[in-house]
Amino acid sequence: MIAPAAAALRDRLRWRLIAATATPVDATGAVDPAVLDRYLRGLVTDGAEALAVLAHTGRGPYHDESTRDLVISRAVDTGAPVIVGVGGRPGERPDDVAAQAVRAATLGAAGLLVFPVDDPVAHHDALWRAAGLPMLAFDLYLRPYAEPALAALLRHPGVAGVKVARLHDALACQAALAAAHRADRLAVTGEDRMFGPSLMWGAEAALVGLAAAAVPITALVLQAYVDKRYDEFVTASADLDRLAEVTFTAPMEGYVQRMLWIAAEEGRIPTGHASDPHAPALPDGDRDRVLRVAGRR
């Protein structure tokens, strides 16, 4: 049985675009509140109907408590529902993740996006008891859940849905989306490289890193599908796929840096705040290639 708070979040997010936000930092790794505020509000203005902060795209596992508080507070101030990423840091204690969840609740978050762990049911149950916030499970390509584990997790009363981000495993994506439907939970696509197809496979909301900058085209694809404007859906999906092809590519962890380049090119953030300190080395010419494709949208 799903808890009322989880059911409410499930229904609130259905058919919504949730932007997986980046966390723009300057050369010292600090967040400028004014830059952050403008960035988050711009995403909402351009079509993001909710914000997911401090998740994989937002480098949540790397930020200290004061930075996390700032990001959550400024996101809540936009008026959009805010989903906060918790966990994800190697070796962290469960109590530390629970403290993150409690802090997110105190600051006004609508829910949690819980990084995957080895014992997901017990972990989610501890967060539910600590913070009382409904949760989205996170079926992440870096640490995917086996089908029985995901099915058990989706039966937890505090779990509102699952974000499926299997990257290029179409069969696993379809299985996870189907599991969400069987459990009467929200099937959320996190599939930047399979965005359009994942909607046709049963996703009913989107939480994607592509919307860390390219919000209008991402929102258009989702809304065209919802409205059954299928010709427009196909055309817009092709445009979005071309962008995903150059952003979500090897080395895959470089996608955050690529989305920051696009955000700066779109005027969302200053160039000096468009570097990901955790990015791997990227190929020569990568920035020009990304911005060339982004400019053709």
GROMACS .gro file of C-alpha atoms in nm, residues 17 46-48 195 214-224:
model
   16
   17LEU     CA    1   0.948   1.765  -1.658
   46ASP     CA    2   1.174   2.789  -1.961
   47GLY     CA    3   0.958   2.486  -1.885
   48ALA     CA    4   1.092   2.281  -1.596
  195PHE     CA    5   1.415   0.982  -2.401
  214ALA     CA    6   1.824   2.249  -2.283
  215VAL     CA    7   1.486   2.285  -2.115
  216PRO     CA    8   1.264   2.410  -2.401
  217ILE     CA    9   1.338   2.124  -2.642
  218THR     CA   10   1.317   1.863  -2.364
  219ALA     CA   11   0.984   2.004  -2.246
  220LEU     CA   12   0.856   2.012  -2.604
  221VAL     CA   13   0.924   1.642  -2.657
  222LEU     CA   14   0.742   1.547  -2.337
  223GLN     CA   15   0.445   1.776  -2.398
  224ALA     CA   16   0.406   1.674  -2.761
   0.00000   0.00000   0.00000
